[in-house]
């Protein structure tokens, strides 16, 4: 078993079995969705250093791609998910020139790009294709059990990707690029190609998550799948746990999304306060996330 | 190291008429440079003479305005840096290592594009040459001292099994003790048949070199045997100070 493999199996089994003993399936489903998105952010930011604020654009593109494949081409949901992922990858290919930017410029440009995708999808002139601002209804394929099971599989795929990157040549090359792109070139790494591969991989994960989400909720509006909060949550969860590791984003998502559900829904006014304090403390004292605490006491973090 | 007949006949690297610069600023003016198989060439010159620019142009980090570069009979001008590296040119920059990666990961990146069996064979040789690095393989490279980092970046360059090792100021920031250690390691690598191009100001490296080139104001001012350089009065005065013999005062 590669390093981190057993953790992944444990997390996947947990989410596969919890529905039998815990009734709040919506919470479990959303948690898995954020686990996938956090790992997608991790693939891009943790392994290449690009922070995509517009990451939700891929999520929305996947949700719409899958939904339209179901509504217009009458595909069954599972193949439609792959269409959704393909749409996200296509969007990512179109946006690949953004990778020429760096730092805050990239973060903001990717945010703008996701807004562009949102405005295209919700444009009233495209009602015949995307139903514009009126949203999508997939009532005819609604199946909360099957879509939940699918999300478990998507989660397993996302974790497998990160386990692979943690243990492989490609992951090492990506980390070298994150550290020093020019020196990475000296190691014989094709910097542009590896970056684009990580970008597409990350987009595909968001697309799969988006498509599965669309199937699970079966009724949604463009605003709800292009909601900037989805990006922000996934980014904060990832950073809170610690990037470029497998367990960092898992810990971050379980703790913070758990916290969100514990106080965020009953007392949203306090939640904003607590969330803000947590983020400030994180930036000040743990810029490398929770996993850096574990590293400090010499625990190996997969 | 064995060479085919064609490789023995032609030099390992031949650059001719290199013209390059940054934006409107021309730095290199018609620079020619040749390095034979298993030859060590030292590139001397004051700060701002264009040494780093010349190395960068060879590696493809600075676009050539004109000129041609041949390496093992292949034209390099249109190739990306990673493609040139894969042809057998290792470059040791002043940074040299990835500080947030472990020693082992740095070494793996050195042999990044080699087949696994070759990497393992080289790792064995590395064990002999750099025993203390291999022992501390889990340590982050950033926690090493400047001298140890330099040794790591040498080991990393060696992992890729290069034909030519290009170095920009290997002595930069090193204490005299480590400079000696670096020179000793380079002599070992050179003895095993590795060709080198070293841009330096520290004349300690001169003893490795068969040939020297002096770059001044972006032009080659002198190219020839080390002994010829050491005997040339004017050059001696500008590069060795006013010493009787260049050897005096060293060691």
mmCIF file of C-alpha atoms in Angstrom, chain B:
data_model
loop_
_atom_site.group_PDB
_atom_site.id
_atom_site.type_symbol
_atom_site.label_atom_id
_atom_site.label_comp_id
_atom_site.label_asym_id
_atom_site.label_seq_id
_atom_site.Cartn_x
_atom_site.Cartn_y
_atom_site.Cartn_z
ATOM 1 C CA UNK B 1 33.154 6.867 -20.330
ATOM 2 C CA UNK B 2 33.399 5.740 -23.944
ATOM 3 C CA UNK B 3 33.031 7.890 -27.004
ATOM 4 C CA UNK B 4 32.016 7.013 -30.524
ATOM 5 C CA UNK B 5 34.405 7.906 -33.333
ATOM 6 C CA UNK B 6 32.253 10.827 -34.407
ATOM 7 C CA UNK B 7 32.125 12.192 -30.881
ATOM 8 C CA UNK B 8 35.882 12.021 -30.527
ATOM 9 C CA UNK B 9 36.349 13.911 -33.766
ATOM 10 C CA UNK B 10 34.038 16.827 -32.973
ATOM 11 C CA UNK B 11 33.901 18.815 -29.755
ATOM 12 C CA UNK B 12 31.204 18.095 -27.189
ATOM 13 C CA UNK B 13 29.853 21.615 -27.343
ATOM 14 C CA UNK B 14 30.486 24.203 -29.989
ATOM 15 C CA UNK B 15 28.897 27.618 -29.741
ATOM 16 C CA UNK B 16 29.623 30.159 -32.412
ATOM 17 C CA UNK B 17 28.716 33.782 -32.952
ATOM 18 C CA UNK B 18 26.454 34.004 -29.907
ATOM 19 C CA UNK B 19 24.679 37.338 -29.644
ATOM 20 C CA UNK B 20 22.204 37.777 -26.811
ATOM 21 C CA UNK B 21 20.898 40.271 -24.274
ATOM 22 C CA UNK B 22 17.939 41.487 -22.289
ATOM 23 C CA UNK B 23 15.390 43.736 -23.953
ATOM 24 C CA UNK B 24 17.295 46.421 -25.866
ATOM 25 C CA UNK B 25 20.514 45.738 -23.953
ATOM 26 C CA UNK B 26 23.024 43.623 -25.813
ATOM 27 C CA UNK B 27 25.245 41.615 -23.465
ATOM 28 C CA UNK B 28 27.028 39.033 -25.606
ATOM 29 C CA UNK B 29 28.883 40.150 -28.725
ATOM 30 C CA UNK B 30 29.810 37.324 -31.071
ATOM 31 C CA UNK B 31 30.969 34.852 -28.475
ATOM 32 C CA UNK B 32 32.583 31.578 -29.576
ATOM 33 C CA UNK B 33 33.128 28.716 -27.182
ATOM 34 C CA UNK B 34 34.239 25.129 -27.601
ATOM 35 C CA UNK B 35 34.377 22.346 -25.043
ATOM 36 C CA UNK B 36 35.890 18.996 -25.914
ATOM 37 C CA UNK B 37 34.859 15.624 -24.568
ATOM 38 C CA UNK B 38 35.956 15.268 -20.942
ATOM 39 C CA UNK B 39 37.503 18.719 -21.051
ATOM 40 C CA UNK B 40 37.239 21.279 -18.278
ATOM 41 C CA UNK B 41 36.967 24.905 -19.353
ATOM 42 C CA UNK B 42 36.949 27.770 -16.902
ATOM 43 C CA UNK B 43 35.205 30.996 -17.793
ATOM 44 C CA UNK B 44 36.793 33.997 -16.132
ATOM 45 C CA UNK B 45 35.873 37.626 -16.169
ATOM 46 C CA UNK B 46 34.844 40.505 -13.938
ATOM 47 C CA UNK B 47 31.308 41.043 -12.662
ATOM 48 C CA UNK B 48 29.008 42.147 -15.436
ATOM 49 C CA UNK B 49 31.169 40.642 -18.157
ATOM 50 C CA UNK B 50 28.327 38.401 -19.294
ATOM 51 C CA UNK B 51 29.423 35.065 -17.823
ATOM 52 C CA UNK B 52 26.009 34.220 -16.394
ATOM 53 C CA UNK B 53 24.295 35.439 -19.548
ATOM 54 C CA UNK B 54 26.506 33.155 -21.625
ATOM 55 C CA UNK B 55 25.622 30.163 -19.452
ATOM 56 C CA UNK B 56 21.949 31.076 -19.559
ATOM 57 C CA UNK B 57 22.083 31.363 -23.321
ATOM 58 C CA UNK B 58 23.610 27.892 -23.530
ATOM 59 C CA UNK B 59 20.798 26.503 -21.350
ATOM 60 C CA UNK B 60 18.044 28.390 -23.153
ATOM 61 C CA UNK B 61 17.084 30.762 -20.359
ATOM 62 C CA UNK B 62 18.091 33.796 -22.374
ATOM 63 C CA UNK B 63 16.910 33.935 -25.973
ATOM 64 C CA UNK B 64 19.689 34.068 -28.556
ATOM 65 C CA UNK B 65 19.533 36.945 -30.966
ATOM 66 C CA UNK B 66 21.937 35.182 -33.289
ATOM 67 C CA UNK B 67 24.406 32.345 -33.292
ATOM 68 C CA UNK B 68 24.379 28.578 -33.159
ATOM 69 C CA UNK B 69 24.969 26.004 -30.450
ATOM 70 C CA UNK B 70 25.818 22.407 -31.191
ATOM 71 C CA UNK B 71 25.942 19.772 -28.484
ATOM 72 C CA UNK B 72 26.983 16.230 -29.407
ATOM 73 C CA UNK B 73 26.221 17.115 -33.004
ATOM 74 C CA UNK B 74 22.671 18.328 -32.247
ATOM 75 C CA UNK B 75 21.537 21.913 -32.718
ATOM 76 C CA UNK B 76 20.233 23.344 -29.445
ATOM 77 C CA UNK B 77 18.964 26.800 -30.371
ATOM 78 C CA UNK B 78 15.273 25.938 -30.776
ATOM 79 C CA UNK B 79 15.063 23.682 -27.748
ATOM 80 C CA UNK B 80 13.549 24.354 -24.340
ATOM 81 C CA UNK B 81 15.721 24.194 -21.225
ATOM 82 C CA UNK B 82 14.427 20.790 -20.145
ATOM 83 C CA UNK B 83 15.097 19.378 -23.614
ATOM 84 C CA UNK B 84 18.678 20.628 -23.539
ATOM 85 C CA UNK B 85 19.154 19.162 -20.073
ATOM 86 C CA UNK B 86 17.876 15.810 -21.297
ATOM 87 C CA UNK B 87 20.581 15.789 -23.961
ATOM 88 C CA UNK B 88 23.159 15.619 -21.172
ATOM 89 C CA UNK B 89 23.856 19.137 -19.938
ATOM 90 C CA UNK B 90 23.554 19.505 -16.179
ATOM 91 C CA UNK B 91 23.356 23.030 -14.831
ATOM 92 C CA UNK B 92 24.281 23.938 -11.298
ATOM 93 C CA UNK B 93 22.834 27.341 -10.533
ATOM 94 C CA UNK B 94 23.737 29.431 -7.528
ATOM 95 C CA UNK B 95 20.472 28.324 -5.887
ATOM 96 C CA UNK B 96 21.136 24.708 -6.723
ATOM 97 C CA UNK B 97 18.672 22.858 -4.504
ATOM 98 C CA UNK B 98 14.979 22.858 -3.613
ATOM 99 C CA UNK B 99 15.045 23.962 0.049
ATOM 100 C CA UNK B 100 11.583 22.672 1.018
ATOM 101 C CA UNK B 101 12.204 19.192 -0.336
ATOM 102 C CA UNK B 102 14.246 16.522 1.398
ATOM 103 C CA UNK B 103 17.743 15.512 0.364
ATOM 104 C CA UNK B 104 16.350 12.312 -1.065
ATOM 105 C CA UNK B 105 13.698 14.164 -3.082
ATOM 106 C CA UNK B 106 16.327 16.545 -4.392
ATOM 107 C CA UNK B 107 18.460 13.635 -5.521
ATOM 108 C CA UNK B 108 15.457 11.947 -7.133
ATOM 109 C CA UNK B 109 14.799 15.143 -9.060
ATOM 110 C CA UNK B 110 18.399 15.055 -10.203
ATOM 111 C CA UNK B 111 17.755 11.731 -11.911
ATOM 112 C CA UNK B 112 14.222 12.740 -12.859
ATOM 113 C CA UNK B 113 14.320 11.737 -16.512
ATOM 114 C CA UNK B 114 16.540 8.661 -16.233
ATOM 115 C CA UNK B 115 15.217 5.097 -16.240
ATOM 116 C CA UNK B 116 14.785 3.666 -12.753
ATOM 117 C CA UNK B 117 17.595 1.126 -13.044
ATOM 118 C CA UNK B 118 20.068 3.835 -14.028
ATOM 119 C CA UNK B 119 18.960 5.948 -11.045
ATOM 120 C CA UNK B 120 19.599 3.043 -8.681
ATOM 121 C CA UNK B 121 23.039 2.417 -10.135
ATOM 122 C CA UNK B 122 23.934 6.075 -9.767
ATOM 123 C CA UNK B 123 22.581 6.162 -6.230
ATOM 124 C CA UNK B 124 25.094 3.447 -5.356
ATOM 125 C CA UNK B 125 27.978 5.515 -6.728
ATOM 126 C CA UNK B 126 26.640 8.513 -4.887
ATOM 127 C CA UNK B 127 26.848 6.607 -1.654
ATOM 128 C CA UNK B 128 30.588 6.366 -2.117
ATOM 129 C CA UNK B 129 31.116 9.972 -3.160
ATOM 130 C CA UNK B 130 28.719 11.735 -0.789
ATOM 131 C CA UNK B 131 28.252 9.390 2.172
ATOM 132 C CA UNK B 132 27.030 12.018 4.658
ATOM 133 C CA UNK B 133 24.324 13.268 2.268
ATOM 134 C CA UNK B 134 22.989 9.793 1.735
ATOM 135 C CA UNK B 135 22.917 9.131 5.460
ATOM 136 C CA UNK B 136 20.810 12.236 6.083
ATOM 137 C CA UNK B 137 18.473 11.669 3.168
ATOM 138 C CA UNK B 138 15.255 12.548 5.037
ATOM 139 C CA UNK B 139 16.431 16.025 6.061
ATOM 140 C CA UNK B 140 15.065 19.101 4.295
ATOM 141 C CA UNK B 141 17.655 20.605 1.977
ATOM 142 C CA UNK B 142 16.899 24.054 3.399
ATOM 143 C CA UNK B 143 18.288 23.013 6.781
ATOM 144 C CA UNK B 144 21.734 22.276 5.332
ATOM 145 C CA UNK B 145 24.615 24.733 5.566
ATOM 146 C CA UNK B 146 25.746 26.586 2.460
ATOM 147 C CA UNK B 147 28.589 24.168 1.881
ATOM 148 C CA UNK B 148 26.440 21.095 2.314
ATOM 149 C CA UNK B 149 23.884 22.554 -0.051
ATOM 150 C CA UNK B 150 26.572 23.019 -2.639
ATOM 151 C CA UNK B 151 27.601 19.403 -2.243
ATOM 152 C CA UNK B 152 23.952 18.382 -2.572
ATOM 153 C CA UNK B 153 23.532 20.368 -5.749
ATOM 154 C CA UNK B 154 26.673 18.720 -7.104
ATOM 155 C CA UNK B 155 25.316 15.306 -6.170
ATOM 156 C CA UNK B 156 22.016 16.242 -7.784
ATOM 157 C CA UNK B 157 23.735 17.300 -10.978
ATOM 158 C CA UNK B 158 25.722 14.076 -10.946
ATOM 159 C CA UNK B 159 22.518 12.001 -10.588
ATOM 160 C CA UNK B 160 21.379 13.005 -14.045
ATOM 161 C CA UNK B 161 24.406 11.343 -15.614
ATOM 162 C CA UNK B 162 25.418 14.397 -17.619
ATOM 163 C CA UNK B 163 28.083 14.671 -20.305
ATOM 164 C CA UNK B 164 28.685 18.326 -19.514
ATOM 165 C CA UNK B 165 28.364 20.011 -16.150
ATOM 166 C CA UNK B 166 27.810 23.766 -16.349
ATOM 167 C CA UNK B 167 28.370 25.717 -13.141
ATOM 168 C CA UNK B 168 27.763 29.332 -12.257
ATOM 169 C CA UNK B 169 30.130 30.434 -9.475
ATOM 170 C CA UNK B 170 30.335 27.209 -7.484
ATOM 171 C CA UNK B 171 32.436 29.060 -4.900
ATOM 172 C CA UNK B 172 29.804 31.734 -4.207
ATOM 173 C CA UNK B 173 29.086 32.077 -0.500
ATOM 174 C CA UNK B 174 31.379 29.238 0.524
ATOM 175 C CA UNK B 175 34.079 29.237 3.160
ATOM 176 C CA UNK B 176 37.600 28.433 1.894
ATOM 177 C CA UNK B 177 37.378 24.984 3.453
ATOM 178 C CA UNK B 178 34.274 24.131 1.446
ATOM 179 C CA UNK B 179 35.724 25.640 -1.716
ATOM 180 C CA UNK B 180 38.533 23.115 -1.393
ATOM 181 C CA UNK B 181 36.056 20.319 -0.839
ATOM 182 C CA UNK B 182 34.028 21.349 -3.881
ATOM 183 C CA UNK B 183 37.185 21.500 -5.980
ATOM 184 C CA UNK B 184 38.232 18.046 -4.777
ATOM 185 C CA UNK B 185 34.827 16.614 -5.674
ATOM 186 C CA UNK B 186 34.890 18.264 -9.076
ATOM 187 C CA UNK B 187 38.352 16.836 -9.710
ATOM 188 C CA UNK B 188 36.968 13.393 -8.968
ATOM 189 C CA UNK B 189 34.063 13.885 -11.385
ATOM 190 C CA UNK B 190 36.341 15.330 -14.015
ATOM 191 C CA UNK B 191 38.684 12.375 -13.572
ATOM 192 C CA UNK B 192 35.758 10.080 -14.340
ATOM 193 C CA UNK B 193 35.391 11.736 -17.749
ATOM 194 C CA UNK B 194 32.839 14.494 -17.119
ATOM 195 C CA UNK B 195 33.310 17.655 -19.172
ATOM 196 C CA UNK B 196 32.822 20.935 -17.313
ATOM 197 C CA UNK B 197 32.250 24.593 -17.935
ATOM 198 C CA UNK B 198 32.838 26.660 -14.802
ATOM 199 C CA UNK B 199 32.155 30.375 -14.571
ATOM 200 C CA UNK B 200 34.233 31.589 -11.658
ATOM 201 C CA UNK B 201 36.169 34.432 -10.128
ATOM 202 C CA UNK B 202 37.907 32.224 -7.606
ATOM 203 C CA UNK B 203 41.195 31.228 -9.208
ATOM 204 C CA UNK B 204 41.374 28.083 -7.104
ATOM 205 C CA UNK B 205 39.258 26.466 -9.777
ATOM 206 C CA UNK B 206 41.861 27.185 -12.400
ATOM 207 C CA UNK B 207 43.804 24.081 -11.410
ATOM 208 C CA UNK B 208 40.925 21.904 -12.686
ATOM 209 C CA UNK B 209 40.863 23.543 -16.061
ATOM 210 C CA UNK B 210 42.683 22.514 -19.176
ATOM 211 C CA UNK B 211 41.576 25.643 -20.918
ATOM 212 C CA UNK B 212 40.428 29.083 -19.883
ATOM 213 C CA UNK B 213 38.276 31.707 -21.544
ATOM 214 C CA UNK B 214 38.169 35.289 -20.407
ATOM 215 C CA UNK B 215 35.015 37.252 -21.049
ATOM 216 C CA UNK B 216 35.159 41.030 -20.854
ATOM 217 C CA UNK B 217 32.373 43.375 -21.821
ATOM 218 C CA UNK B 218 30.527 40.509 -23.442
ATOM 219 C CA UNK B 219 33.405 39.585 -25.759
ATOM 220 C CA UNK B 220 35.916 36.768 -25.507
ATOM 221 C CA UNK B 221 39.180 38.472 -24.693
ATOM 222 C CA UNK B 222 41.291 35.372 -24.334
ATOM 223 C CA UNK B 223 40.797 31.691 -25.075
ATOM 224 C CA UNK B 224 43.553 29.178 -24.722
ATOM 225 C CA UNK B 225 45.475 26.764 -22.551
ATOM 226 C CA UNK B 226 45.698 27.498 -18.889
ATOM 227 C CA UNK B 227 49.483 27.603 -19.108
ATOM 228 C CA UNK B 228 49.302 30.240 -21.838
ATOM 229 C CA UNK B 229 47.035 32.277 -19.622
ATOM 230 C CA UNK B 230 49.387 31.957 -16.712
ATOM 231 C CA UNK B 231 52.294 33.143 -18.817
ATOM 232 C CA UNK B 232 50.547 36.123 -20.371
ATOM 233 C CA UNK B 233 51.845 39.155 -18.514
ATOM 234 C CA UNK B 234 48.932 41.521 -18.899
ATOM 235 C CA UNK B 235 46.356 38.893 -18.061
ATOM 236 C CA UNK B 236 48.399 37.748 -15.152
ATOM 237 C CA UNK B 237 48.421 41.191 -13.734
ATOM 238 C CA UNK B 238 44.682 41.673 -14.087
ATOM 239 C CA UNK B 239 43.632 38.244 -12.901
ATOM 240 C CA UNK B 240 46.271 37.089 -10.483
ATOM 241 C CA UNK B 241 47.287 40.389 -8.933
ATOM 242 C CA UNK B 242 50.923 41.409 -9.010
ATOM 243 C CA UNK B 243 52.299 38.068 -8.004
ATOM 244 C CA UNK B 244 55.529 36.564 -9.246
ATOM 245 C CA UNK B 245 53.953 33.229 -10.056
ATOM 246 C CA UNK B 246 50.273 32.477 -10.036
ATOM 247 C CA UNK B 247 50.835 29.623 -7.613
ATOM 248 C CA UNK B 248 52.280 31.756 -4.845
ATOM 249 C CA UNK B 249 49.923 32.444 -2.021
ATOM 250 C CA UNK B 250 47.523 29.658 -2.869
ATOM 251 C CA UNK B 251 46.867 26.899 -0.335
#
